[in-house]
Amino acid sequence: EIGELSPDANEIMGMTYENADGLSEWVYDLLNSRLSKEARRVARGCYNTTECRGNGLEAWRKLHAKYAPEDIGQQTAMYEKLSTWPLIKKLADMEVELEKFDEAMKRYEDILEDNMSEGVKRQMLIRILPSEAKMWVTLNAKEMRTYDDVKRCVQMWIATHR
């Protein structure tokens, strides 16, 4: 795969400590060309303005720490972040906030390599909704068995209340 990403793969694989800056810069460029918006922000925080180059190895370290936590403390912190997610107050913010919450939920499940119960996920999502949306979702709750069902229901509510 590295060969597909860079025509200089053999050169990069043969780098030594003396030319590690080149590797670090290559990693920085690679990460910024492949990452999603939020992860790209983390990586771009490792740009050295004095030297006008990115520190890809530091970006990799920060990304790994954020998205692949290995200890129970980090997993607990992510769960607490989800369960205390700020309530959505304005209809104008709902779509963006719903997407952020959904991304955080997916990240949490990816890290655990396990799925949270559908009931807990549904309740976490319903908890953050504005009262009108919460009432509408609650009235239609019989039809919603999964988190994705609730999410689709909320998206339909948003579409009808723009």
PDB file of C-alpha atoms in Angstrom:
ATOM      1  CA  GLU A   1       0.000   0.000   0.000  1.00  0.00           C
ATOM      2  CA  ILE A   2       2.790   2.438   0.712  1.00  0.00           C
ATOM      3  CA  GLY A   3       3.847   2.144  -2.910  1.00  0.00           C
ATOM      4  CA  GLU A   4       0.412   3.358  -3.972  1.00  0.00           C
ATOM      5  CA  LEU A   5       0.634   6.349  -1.651  1.00  0.00           C
ATOM      6  CA  SER A   6       4.067   7.559  -2.660  1.00  0.00           C
ATOM      7  CA  PRO A   7       6.359   6.963  -5.608  1.00  0.00           C
ATOM      8  CA  ASP A   8       9.276   7.326  -3.153  1.00  0.00           C
ATOM      9  CA  ALA A   9       8.255   4.402  -0.918  1.00  0.00           C
ATOM     10  CA  ASN A  10      11.618   2.626  -1.180  1.00  0.00           C
ATOM     11  CA  GLU A  11      13.455   5.819  -0.294  1.00  0.00           C
ATOM     12  CA  ILE A  12      11.159   6.433   2.672  1.00  0.00           C
ATOM     13  CA  MET A  13      11.469   2.878   3.972  1.00  0.00           C
ATOM     14  CA  GLY A  14      15.248   3.209   3.876  1.00  0.00           C
ATOM     15  CA  MET A  15      15.411   6.442   5.874  1.00  0.00           C
ATOM     16  CA  THR A  16      17.739   6.676   8.834  1.00  0.00           C
ATOM     17  CA  TYR A  17      17.737   8.864  11.914  1.00  0.00           C
ATOM     18  CA  GLU A  18      19.639  11.571  10.029  1.00  0.00           C
ATOM     19  CA  ASN A  19      16.866  12.003   7.472  1.00  0.00           C
ATOM     20  CA  ALA A  20      13.922  11.326   9.806  1.00  0.00           C
ATOM     21  CA  ASP A  21      12.702  14.894   9.268  1.00  0.00           C
ATOM     22  CA  GLY A  22      11.872  13.949   5.690  1.00  0.00           C
ATOM     23  CA  LEU A  23       9.927  10.917   6.872  1.00  0.00           C
ATOM     24  CA  SER A  24       8.101  12.997   9.476  1.00  0.00           C
ATOM     25  CA  GLU A  25       7.154  15.575   6.866  1.00  0.00           C
ATOM     26  CA  TRP A  26       5.969  12.830   4.497  1.00  0.00           C
ATOM     27  CA  VAL A  27       3.825  11.295   7.274  1.00  0.00           C
ATOM     28  CA  TYR A  28       2.369  14.743   8.032  1.00  0.00           C
ATOM     29  CA  ASP A  29       1.448  15.291   4.365  1.00  0.00           C
ATOM     30  CA  LEU A  30      -0.005  11.788   4.086  1.00  0.00           C
ATOM     31  CA  LEU A  31      -2.135  12.190   7.204  1.00  0.00           C
ATOM     32  CA  ASN A  32      -3.480  15.561   6.096  1.00  0.00           C
ATOM     33  CA  SER A  33      -4.427  14.196   2.694  1.00  0.00           C
ATOM     34  CA  ARG A  34      -6.287  11.186   4.107  1.00  0.00           C
ATOM     35  CA  LEU A  35      -7.907  12.241   7.399  1.00  0.00           C
ATOM     36  CA  SER A  36     -11.436  13.375   8.109  1.00  0.00           C
ATOM     37  CA  LYS A  37     -12.106  16.943   9.232  1.00  0.00           C
ATOM     38  CA  GLU A  38     -11.777  16.486  13.018  1.00  0.00           C
ATOM     39  CA  ALA A  39      -8.730  14.219  12.827  1.00  0.00           C
ATOM     40  CA  ARG A  40      -7.101  16.592  10.328  1.00  0.00           C
ATOM     41  CA  ARG A  41      -7.424  19.395  12.906  1.00  0.00           C
ATOM     42  CA  VAL A  42      -5.469  17.270  15.384  1.00  0.00           C
ATOM     43  CA  ALA A  43      -2.733  16.599  12.828  1.00  0.00           C
ATOM     44  CA  ARG A  44      -2.528  20.222  11.688  1.00  0.00           C
ATOM     45  CA  GLY A  45      -1.855  21.205  15.284  1.00  0.00           C
ATOM     46  CA  CYS A  46       1.585  19.649  14.738  1.00  0.00           C
ATOM     47  CA  TYR A  47       2.706  22.130  12.086  1.00  0.00           C
ATOM     48  CA  ASN A  48       5.892  24.002  12.972  1.00  0.00           C
ATOM     49  CA  THR A  49       5.458  27.541  11.645  1.00  0.00           C
ATOM     50  CA  THR A  50       9.071  28.450  12.398  1.00  0.00           C
ATOM     51  CA  GLU A  51      10.420  25.671  10.172  1.00  0.00           C
ATOM     52  CA  CYS A  52       7.434  25.713   7.787  1.00  0.00           C
ATOM     53  CA  ARG A  53       6.882  21.966   7.955  1.00  0.00           C
ATOM     54  CA  GLY A  54       4.669  19.449   9.668  1.00  0.00           C
ATOM     55  CA  ASN A  55       5.740  17.003  12.322  1.00  0.00           C
ATOM     56  CA  GLY A  56       4.027  13.838  11.127  1.00  0.00           C
ATOM     57  CA  LEU A  57       5.434  11.625  13.846  1.00  0.00           C
ATOM     58  CA  GLU A  58       4.015  13.906  16.556  1.00  0.00           C
ATOM     59  CA  ALA A  59       0.718  14.084  14.655  1.00  0.00           C
ATOM     60  CA  TRP A  60       0.618  10.278  14.556  1.00  0.00           C
ATOM     61  CA  ARG A  61       1.271  10.126  18.322  1.00  0.00           C
ATOM     62  CA  LYS A  62      -1.530  12.603  19.069  1.00  0.00           C
ATOM     63  CA  LEU A  63      -3.973  10.857  16.733  1.00  0.00           C
ATOM     64  CA  HIS A  64      -3.194   7.493  18.300  1.00  0.00           C
ATOM     65  CA  ALA A  65      -3.692   8.888  21.808  1.00  0.00           C
ATOM     66  CA  LYS A  66      -7.023  10.458  20.834  1.00  0.00           C
ATOM     67  CA  TYR A  67      -8.532   7.744  18.656  1.00  0.00           C
ATOM     68  CA  ALA A  68      -6.988   4.531  19.980  1.00  0.00           C
ATOM     69  CA  PRO A  69      -6.940   4.806  23.749  1.00  0.00           C
ATOM     70  CA  GLU A  70      -5.835   1.579  25.303  1.00  0.00           C
ATOM     71  CA  ASP A  71      -6.518   2.023  28.976  1.00  0.00           C
ATOM     72  CA  ILE A  72      -9.761   1.857  30.893  1.00  0.00           C
ATOM     73  CA  GLY A  73      -9.406   5.461  32.069  1.00  0.00           C
ATOM     74  CA  GLN A  74      -9.559   6.799  28.512  1.00  0.00           C
ATOM     75  CA  GLN A  75     -12.485   4.517  27.657  1.00  0.00           C
ATOM     76  CA  THR A  76     -14.324   5.700  30.768  1.00  0.00           C
ATOM     77  CA  ALA A  77     -13.652   9.330  29.860  1.00  0.00           C
ATOM     78  CA  MET A  78     -15.101   8.768  26.378  1.00  0.00           C
ATOM     79  CA  TYR A  79     -18.206   7.115  27.854  1.00  0.00           C
ATOM     80  CA  GLU A  80     -18.669  10.020  30.266  1.00  0.00           C
ATOM     81  CA  LYS A  81     -18.292  12.474  27.392  1.00  0.00           C
ATOM     82  CA  LEU A  82     -21.116  10.722  25.535  1.00  0.00           C
ATOM     83  CA  SER A  83     -23.371  10.370  28.565  1.00  0.00           C
ATOM     84  CA  THR A  84     -22.960  14.049  29.524  1.00  0.00           C
ATOM     85  CA  TRP A  85     -23.074  15.444  25.987  1.00  0.00           C
ATOM     86  CA  PRO A  86     -24.431  19.028  26.031  1.00  0.00           C
ATOM     87  CA  LEU A  87     -28.133  19.356  25.290  1.00  0.00           C
ATOM     88  CA  ILE A  88     -28.996  20.745  21.870  1.00  0.00           C
ATOM     89  CA  LYS A  89     -30.793  24.029  22.442  1.00  0.00           C
ATOM     90  CA  LYS A  90     -31.444  25.385  18.947  1.00  0.00           C
ATOM     91  CA  LEU A  91     -33.017  23.796  15.906  1.00  0.00           C
ATOM     92  CA  ALA A  92     -30.384  25.512  13.755  1.00  0.00           C
ATOM     93  CA  ASP A  93     -27.658  23.540  15.579  1.00  0.00           C
ATOM     94  CA  MET A  94     -29.378  20.155  15.570  1.00  0.00           C
ATOM     95  CA  GLU A  95     -28.026  18.702  12.348  1.00  0.00           C
ATOM     96  CA  VAL A  96     -24.394  19.592  13.115  1.00  0.00           C
ATOM     97  CA  GLU A  97     -24.639  18.545  16.771  1.00  0.00           C
ATOM     98  CA  LEU A  98     -26.332  15.272  15.843  1.00  0.00           C
ATOM     99  CA  GLU A  99     -23.499  14.500  13.424  1.00  0.00           C
ATOM    100  CA  LYS A 100     -20.853  15.296  16.067  1.00  0.00           C
ATOM    101  CA  PHE A 101     -22.609  13.057  18.584  1.00  0.00           C
ATOM    102  CA  ASP A 102     -22.912  10.243  16.042  1.00  0.00           C
ATOM    103  CA  GLU A 103     -19.185  10.485  15.178  1.00  0.00           C
ATOM    104  CA  ALA A 104     -18.280  10.344  18.879  1.00  0.00           C
ATOM    105  CA  MET A 105     -20.532   7.304  19.361  1.00  0.00           C
ATOM    106  CA  LYS A 106     -18.908   5.506  16.409  1.00  0.00           C
ATOM    107  CA  ARG A 107     -15.423   6.375  17.676  1.00  0.00           C
ATOM    108  CA  TYR A 108     -16.269   5.009  21.130  1.00  0.00           C
ATOM    109  CA  GLU A 109     -17.552   1.736  19.676  1.00  0.00           C
ATOM    110  CA  ASP A 110     -14.549   1.430  17.351  1.00  0.00           C
ATOM    111  CA  ILE A 111     -12.165   1.846  20.256  1.00  0.00           C
ATOM    112  CA  LEU A 112     -13.974  -0.670  22.426  1.00  0.00           C
ATOM    113  CA  GLU A 113     -14.239  -3.059  19.473  1.00  0.00           C
ATOM    114  CA  ASP A 114     -17.660  -3.840  20.902  1.00  0.00           C
ATOM    115  CA  ASN A 115     -21.129  -2.371  20.599  1.00  0.00           C
ATOM    116  CA  MET A 116     -22.882  -0.444  23.319  1.00  0.00           C
ATOM    117  CA  SER A 117     -26.437  -1.685  23.902  1.00  0.00           C
ATOM    118  CA  GLU A 118     -28.994  -0.214  21.511  1.00  0.00           C
ATOM    119  CA  GLY A 119     -31.150   0.889  24.440  1.00  0.00           C
ATOM    120  CA  VAL A 120     -28.347   2.914  26.028  1.00  0.00           C
ATOM    121  CA  LYS A 121     -27.401   4.504  22.693  1.00  0.00           C
ATOM    122  CA  ARG A 122     -31.045   5.422  21.994  1.00  0.00           C
ATOM    123  CA  GLN A 123     -31.459   7.005  25.423  1.00  0.00           C
ATOM    124  CA  MET A 124     -28.212   8.976  25.131  1.00  0.00           C
ATOM    125  CA  LEU A 125     -29.372  10.388  21.800  1.00  0.00           C
ATOM    126  CA  ILE A 126     -32.890  11.213  22.990  1.00  0.00           C
ATOM    127  CA  ARG A 127     -31.499  12.902  26.125  1.00  0.00           C
ATOM    128  CA  ILE A 128     -29.635  15.588  24.115  1.00  0.00           C
ATOM    129  CA  LEU A 129     -32.599  16.582  21.924  1.00  0.00           C
ATOM    130  CA  PRO A 130     -34.552  19.833  22.338  1.00  0.00           C
ATOM    131  CA  SER A 131     -37.903  19.280  24.061  1.00  0.00           C
ATOM    132  CA  GLU A 132     -40.060  19.465  20.877  1.00  0.00           C
ATOM    133  CA  ALA A 133     -37.928  16.871  19.082  1.00  0.00           C
ATOM    134  CA  LYS A 134     -37.725  14.714  22.203  1.00  0.00           C
ATOM    135  CA  MET A 135     -41.523  14.711  22.497  1.00  0.00           C
ATOM    136  CA  TRP A 136     -41.961  13.781  18.828  1.00  0.00           C
ATOM    137  CA  VAL A 137     -39.422  10.951  19.073  1.00  0.00           C
ATOM    138  CA  THR A 138     -41.025   9.666  22.287  1.00  0.00           C
ATOM    139  CA  LEU A 139     -44.468   9.591  20.656  1.00  0.00           C
ATOM    140  CA  ASN A 140     -43.047   7.517  17.793  1.00  0.00           C
ATOM    141  CA  ALA A 141     -40.852   5.322  19.984  1.00  0.00           C
ATOM    142  CA  LYS A 142     -42.719   2.054  19.305  1.00  0.00           C
ATOM    143  CA  GLU A 143     -41.358   2.023  15.766  1.00  0.00           C
ATOM    144  CA  MET A 144     -37.751   2.600  16.846  1.00  0.00           C
ATOM    145  CA  ARG A 145     -35.801  -0.444  17.963  1.00  0.00           C
ATOM    146  CA  THR A 146     -32.248   0.755  17.255  1.00  0.00           C
ATOM    147  CA  TYR A 147     -30.091   3.837  17.647  1.00  0.00           C
ATOM    148  CA  ASP A 148     -30.130   4.230  13.845  1.00  0.00           C
ATOM    149  CA  ASP A 149     -33.954   4.179  13.877  1.00  0.00           C
ATOM    150  CA  VAL A 150     -33.977   7.043  16.385  1.00  0.00           C
ATOM    151  CA  LYS A 151     -31.333   8.924  14.401  1.00  0.00           C
ATOM    152  CA  ARG A 152     -33.388   8.605  11.187  1.00  0.00           C
ATOM    153  CA  CYS A 153     -36.495   9.760  13.056  1.00  0.00           C
ATOM    154  CA  VAL A 154     -34.644  12.828  14.369  1.00  0.00           C
ATOM    155  CA  GLN A 155     -33.290  13.591  10.894  1.00  0.00           C
ATOM    156  CA  MET A 156     -36.841  13.453   9.498  1.00  0.00           C
ATOM    157  CA  TRP A 157     -38.001  15.770  12.291  1.00  0.00           C
ATOM    158  CA  ILE A 158     -35.202  18.206  11.459  1.00  0.00           C
ATOM    159  CA  ALA A 159     -36.124  18.133   7.744  1.00  0.00           C
ATOM    160  CA  THR A 160     -39.771  18.959   8.512  1.00  0.00           C
ATOM    161  CA  HIS A 161     -38.920  21.800  10.935  1.00  0.00           C
ATOM    162  CA  ARG A 162     -36.365  23.785   8.942  1.00  0.00           C
TER     163      ARG A 162
END
